[in-house]
Amino acid sequence: MLANHLFVRLLEDRFAVPVRIVITASDTHFGDFKHNMGMVPGPVWRSPEVLARPGAFPRPDTVAGGRTAYSTRKLATIYLVHEHARCLPAGIGVVAYNPGFVPGTGLARNADPVSRFAMRRILPVMTLTPFETSRGAAGRHLADVVLGTIEAPTGSYVDRGRVARSSQESYDPRREGELWDAAERFTAAYAA
């Protein structure tokens, strides 16, 4: 999330408008069964200063702790997309893109053996359902977002191939502003 912020800030004066920046998000930020089939705990928001520290979540060395950090980071990504949409110069648009759950990408490479087996052998079959996306479909949707085939105003959340609302929690201007300010502080030494 900080890398995305720093990258955009370093390049914003070099873009030839119009520009569309696409940042990968995840529906895990919803934190409910409908969006992650109970595989990822929902986000647990804390101040940016706390989130920036190792061990920001209980039991950080567990799978649940790591997955909570992941969903929280994806919520933070959407906060920053909203704030970038407000703060970047005219002609520079920024969009959050959720490819959905895409098996075969190595996401569970460090998980326990049962989870790795499920990711390799069972979950790929679910790409035939609306719960998962094949790698090819995720790539096509991403290309459509980048090229503007999917019309998405700046600050939008694109869920696979359509503009959608992100979670209710992801619309919090106070958190968005706090996170922007913290990201500016955390990356200031690298932005010069």
mmCIF file of C-alpha atoms in Angstrom, residues 21 57 99 187:
data_model
loop_
_atom_site.group_PDB
_atom_site.id
_atom_site.type_symbol
_atom_site.label_atom_id
_atom_site.label_comp_id
_atom_site.label_asym_id
_atom_site.label_seq_id
_atom_site.Cartn_x
_atom_site.Cartn_y
_atom_site.Cartn_z
ATOM 1 C CA ILE A 21 -3.826 4.298 -12.465
ATOM 2 C CA PHE A 57 -2.677 -7.697 15.105
ATOM 3 C CA PRO A 99 -9.806 -9.553 -9.556
ATOM 4 C CA THR A 187 7.396 7.925 2.500
#
